[in-house]
Amino acid sequence: AAGVIQSPRHLIKEKRETATLKCYPISRHDTVYWYQQGPGQDPQFLISFYEKMQSDKGSIPDRFSAQQFSDYHSELNMSSLELGDSALYFCASSAPLGELAGNNNEQFFGPGTRLTVL
Amino acid sequence: EDQVTQSPEALRLQEGESSSLNCSYTVSGLRGLFWYRQDPGKGPEFLFTLYSAGEEKEKERLKATLTKKESFLHITAPKPEDSATYLCAVQETGGFKTIFGAGTRLFVKA
């Protein structure tokens, strides 16, 4: 079965530019998560969506916004990019609790988008 | 505020030398505690979910346990391919916000 798909895999931007990261969750998964992971750091929770509605917010800067569309794919929009935004951005998805056999409420992570801001 | 603290930061083992990784957590209500493995440049890979104190889960050379304040990941007779960063994370009841610890970098030498 296909895993979580993220695009692009690599992105290079200049300061003050904008970037859009895309995430396609696993089929039938109803929750999408976004994380930012700096070099040598742990994944920092940014935001999550449950059934296309924003469910929780973490340390997401005001310059960033995200949404989930009717087909469940999600986009993370980043504006006025700063050097400190350079990081790996992971998207993860999880299945509805109790609906899939063996569901451990685990998150399935995509391969990440490596954003470099110059 | 939810907190997750992992120790040690790094652990070097000889092949076959068993050890344990610690995850201490503070959360008002635990929805689940998760263990993930992460290889460099890749997304975390799920290992275990623990829901309540006293729960234990095993998979190959790994065993995860949970108390009210901490979780342990026991590694029995590790192999070089077990070298990775092991991340602990918690979710609070009523939401999906997931807090990760800083991880333990495990190095297993042949």
Short mmCIF file of C-alpha atoms in Angstrom, two decimals:
data_model
loop_
_atom_site.label_atom_id
_atom_site.label_comp_id
_atom_site.label_asym_id
_atom_site.label_seq_id
_atom_site.Cartn_x
_atom_site.Cartn_y
_atom_site.Cartn_z
CA ALA A 1 0.00 0.00 0.00
CA ALA A 2 1.20 3.50 -0.74
CA GLY A 3 2.57 5.50 2.16
CA VAL A 4 2.31 9.19 2.91
CA ILE A 5 3.48 11.24 -0.04
CA GLN A 6 5.10 14.61 0.32
CA SER A 7 6.11 17.05 -2.37
CA PRO A 8 8.46 18.50 -3.19
CA ARG A 9 11.20 16.46 -1.55
CA HIS A 10 13.65 19.33 -1.68
CA LEU A 11 13.01 23.05 -1.89
CA ILE A 12 15.39 25.97 -1.95
CA LYS A 13 14.05 29.47 -1.35
CA GLU A 14 15.40 32.92 -0.70
CA LYS A 15 14.63 34.92 2.44
CA ARG A 16 11.21 36.60 2.40
CA GLU A 17 9.92 34.25 -0.31
CA THR A 18 6.95 31.94 0.10
CA ALA A 19 6.77 28.14 -0.04
CA THR A 20 3.98 25.59 -0.27
CA LEU A 21 4.49 22.03 0.92
CA LYS A 22 2.04 19.31 0.00
CA CYS A 23 1.05 16.13 1.77
CA TYR A 24 -1.06 13.22 0.54
CA PRO A 25 -2.09 10.97 3.45
CA ILE A 26 -2.63 7.24 3.31
CA SER A 27 -6.02 6.27 1.94
CA ARG A 28 -8.79 6.25 4.59
CA HIS A 29 -6.65 8.08 7.13
CA ASP A 30 -8.64 10.92 8.65
CA THR A 31 -5.97 12.81 10.60
CA VAL A 32 -2.99 14.72 9.21
CA TYR A 33 -0.11 16.17 11.20
CA TRP A 34 2.68 18.60 10.26
CA TYR A 35 6.07 18.67 12.00
CA GLN A 36 9.22 20.73 11.68
CA GLN A 37 12.54 19.06 12.46
CA GLY A 38 15.71 21.11 12.60
CA PRO A 39 19.17 19.51 12.39
CA GLY A 40 19.74 17.30 15.42
CA GLN A 41 16.37 18.30 16.86
CA ASP A 42 13.24 16.35 17.65
CA PRO A 43 10.12 16.78 15.49
CA GLN A 44 8.22 19.87 16.62
CA PHE A 45 4.45 19.62 16.26
CA LEU A 46 3.06 22.41 14.11
CA ILE A 47 -0.59 21.65 13.43
CA SER A 48 -3.05 18.82 12.90
CA PHE A 49 -6.29 18.29 11.01
CA TYR A 50 -9.05 15.84 11.80
CA GLU A 51 -11.65 15.21 9.13
CA LYS A 52 -10.55 18.35 7.26
CA MET A 53 -10.93 20.59 10.30
CA GLN A 54 -8.00 22.03 12.22
CA SER A 55 -7.82 20.12 15.49
CA ASP A 56 -4.70 21.25 17.34
CA LYS A 57 -2.00 23.90 16.98
CA GLY A 58 1.52 23.69 18.24
CA SER A 59 4.50 25.93 17.68
CA ILE A 60 3.43 27.10 14.25
CA PRO A 61 4.54 30.65 13.42
CA ASP A 62 1.91 33.16 12.36
CA ARG A 63 3.69 33.33 8.98
CA PHE A 64 2.65 29.73 8.36
CA SER A 65 -0.81 28.48 7.56
CA ALA A 66 -2.18 25.10 6.63
CA GLN A 67 -5.35 23.54 5.39
CA GLN A 68 -6.79 20.17 4.49
CA PHE A 69 -8.82 19.79 1.34
CA SER A 70 -11.88 17.72 0.46
CA ASP A 71 -9.67 14.91 -0.90
CA TYR A 72 -7.83 14.90 2.46
CA HIS A 73 -4.55 16.17 1.08
CA SER A 74 -3.01 18.98 3.07
CA GLU A 75 -0.84 21.98 2.27
CA LEU A 76 1.49 23.96 4.51
CA ASN A 77 1.93 27.52 3.31
CA MET A 78 4.95 29.41 4.54
CA SER A 79 5.43 33.12 3.90
CA SER A 80 8.19 35.64 4.61
CA LEU A 81 10.67 32.82 4.92
CA GLU A 82 13.53 33.24 7.35
CA LEU A 83 16.89 31.47 7.55
CA GLY A 84 15.67 29.70 10.69
CA ASP A 85 12.87 28.04 8.73
CA SER A 86 15.43 25.76 7.10
CA ALA A 87 14.48 22.29 8.29
CA LEU A 88 12.92 18.98 7.39
CA TYR A 89 9.14 19.21 7.30
CA PHE A 90 7.30 15.98 7.90
CA CYS A 91 3.70 15.19 7.30
CA ALA A 92 2.11 12.21 9.02
CA SER A 93 -1.31 10.62 8.89
CA SER A 94 -3.22 8.28 11.15
CA ALA A 95 -6.24 6.03 10.74
CA PRO A 96 -9.62 6.39 12.43
CA LEU A 97 -9.45 4.80 15.87
CA GLY A 98 -11.14 1.44 16.11
CA GLU A 99 -11.93 1.17 12.43
CA LEU A 100 -8.89 -0.63 11.16
CA ALA A 101 -7.59 -3.91 12.54
CA GLY A 102 -4.36 -3.54 14.48
CA ASN A 103 -4.69 0.23 14.71
CA ASN A 104 -2.33 1.48 17.38
CA ASN A 105 -3.16 5.13 16.82
CA GLU A 106 0.26 5.37 15.24
CA GLN A 107 1.27 8.08 12.87
CA PHE A 108 2.70 7.13 9.51
CA PHE A 109 5.31 9.63 8.45
CA GLY A 110 6.13 10.74 4.96
CA PRO A 111 9.70 11.07 3.66
CA GLY A 112 9.76 14.77 4.44
CA THR A 113 10.45 17.95 2.51
CA ARG A 114 13.86 19.45 3.07
CA LEU A 115 13.50 23.24 2.95
CA THR A 116 16.61 25.35 2.62
CA VAL A 117 16.27 29.12 2.97
CA LEU A 118 19.20 31.12 1.63
CA GLU B 1 2.45 21.95 29.94
CA ASP B 2 3.19 18.54 28.41
CA GLN B 3 6.83 17.53 28.61
CA VAL B 4 8.86 14.57 27.40
CA THR B 5 12.43 13.98 28.54
CA GLN B 6 14.57 11.19 27.20
CA SER B 7 17.79 9.79 28.57
CA PRO B 8 20.51 9.18 27.82
CA GLU B 9 21.07 11.54 24.89
CA ALA B 10 23.39 9.02 23.30
CA LEU B 11 24.21 5.41 24.04
CA ARG B 12 27.03 3.33 22.65
CA LEU B 13 26.71 -0.43 22.97
CA GLN B 14 28.62 -3.44 21.82
CA GLU B 15 26.68 -5.94 19.77
CA GLY B 16 24.82 -8.20 22.20
CA GLU B 17 25.05 -5.75 25.11
CA SER B 18 21.49 -5.21 26.39
CA SER B 19 20.37 -1.85 27.78
CA SER B 20 17.37 0.41 28.38
CA LEU B 21 16.30 3.84 27.18
CA ASN B 22 14.22 6.06 29.42
CA CYS B 23 11.36 8.42 28.63
CA SER B 24 9.92 10.57 31.42
CA TYR B 25 6.71 12.40 30.66
CA THR B 26 4.36 14.94 32.15
CA VAL B 27 0.86 15.13 30.75
CA SER B 28 -2.48 15.97 32.30
CA GLY B 29 -4.20 12.99 30.73
CA LEU B 30 -2.43 10.40 28.63
CA ARG B 31 -4.05 9.39 25.37
CA GLY B 32 -1.05 7.35 24.33
CA LEU B 33 2.73 7.10 24.61
CA PHE B 34 4.55 6.22 21.43
CA TRP B 35 7.98 4.94 20.55
CA TYR B 36 9.43 5.63 17.12
CA ARG B 37 12.71 4.82 15.45
CA GLN B 38 14.28 7.41 13.15
CA ASP B 39 17.16 6.91 10.75
CA PRO B 40 19.09 9.97 9.50
CA GLY B 41 17.17 12.00 6.94
CA LYS B 42 14.08 9.81 7.15
CA GLY B 43 10.72 10.09 8.82
CA PRO B 44 10.11 8.41 12.18
CA GLU B 45 9.00 4.79 11.97
CA PHE B 46 6.41 3.53 14.45
CA LEU B 47 7.41 0.92 17.01
CA PHE B 48 4.88 0.82 19.88
CA THR B 49 1.88 2.51 21.46
CA LEU B 50 1.29 2.19 25.20
CA TYR B 51 -1.92 3.41 26.78
CA SER B 52 -1.89 2.64 30.49
CA ALA B 53 0.50 1.98 33.34
CA GLY B 54 1.63 -1.61 33.51
CA GLU B 55 1.28 -2.19 29.81
CA GLU B 56 4.13 -3.92 27.96
CA LYS B 57 4.71 -4.58 24.26
CA GLU B 58 7.40 -6.52 22.47
CA LYS B 59 8.75 -6.67 18.96
CA GLU B 60 11.84 -8.68 18.08
CA ARG B 61 14.67 -7.35 20.30
CA LEU B 62 12.62 -4.44 21.65
CA LYS B 63 10.30 -4.29 24.63
CA ALA B 64 8.46 -1.19 25.79
CA THR B 65 7.00 -0.71 29.26
CA LEU B 66 4.95 2.06 30.83
CA THR B 67 4.43 3.47 34.31
CA LYS B 68 2.49 6.55 35.35
CA LYS B 69 5.53 8.77 34.93
CA GLU B 70 7.90 7.05 32.54
CA SER B 71 8.43 4.51 29.84
CA PHE B 72 11.37 2.28 29.11
CA LEU B 73 12.51 0.82 25.83
CA HIS B 74 14.54 -2.28 26.55
CA ILE B 75 16.89 -3.52 23.85
CA THR B 76 18.00 -7.11 24.20
CA ALA B 77 21.15 -8.33 22.44
CA PRO B 78 21.23 -5.39 20.00
CA LYS B 79 22.69 -5.65 16.53
CA PRO B 80 24.42 -2.93 14.48
CA GLU B 81 21.24 -2.48 12.42
CA ASP B 82 19.48 -1.30 15.60
CA SER B 83 21.61 1.85 15.45
CA ALA B 84 19.21 4.80 15.10
CA THR B 85 17.58 7.57 17.08
CA TYR B 86 14.74 6.34 19.27
CA LEU B 87 12.01 8.90 19.89
CA CYS B 88 9.38 8.90 22.57
CA ALA B 89 6.19 10.94 22.12
CA VAL B 90 2.96 11.56 24.03
CA GLN B 91 -0.53 12.60 23.07
CA GLU B 92 -2.86 14.15 25.58
CA THR B 93 -6.47 13.01 25.86
CA GLY B 94 -8.93 14.97 23.77
CA GLY B 95 -6.58 16.00 21.02
CA PHE B 96 -3.96 15.13 18.48
CA LYS B 97 -1.12 17.38 19.57
CA THR B 98 1.95 15.16 19.81
CA ILE B 99 4.98 16.09 21.88
CA PHE B 100 8.25 14.37 21.07
CA GLY B 101 11.27 13.99 23.28
CA ALA B 102 14.73 14.89 22.04
CA GLY B 103 15.51 11.23 21.38
CA THR B 104 18.27 8.81 22.29
CA ARG B 105 20.92 8.22 19.65
CA LEU B 106 21.87 4.56 19.82
CA PHE B 107 25.10 3.28 18.32
CA VAL B 108 25.68 -0.47 18.26
CA LYS B 109 29.15 -1.60 17.36
CA ALA B 110 29.83 -5.03 15.87
#
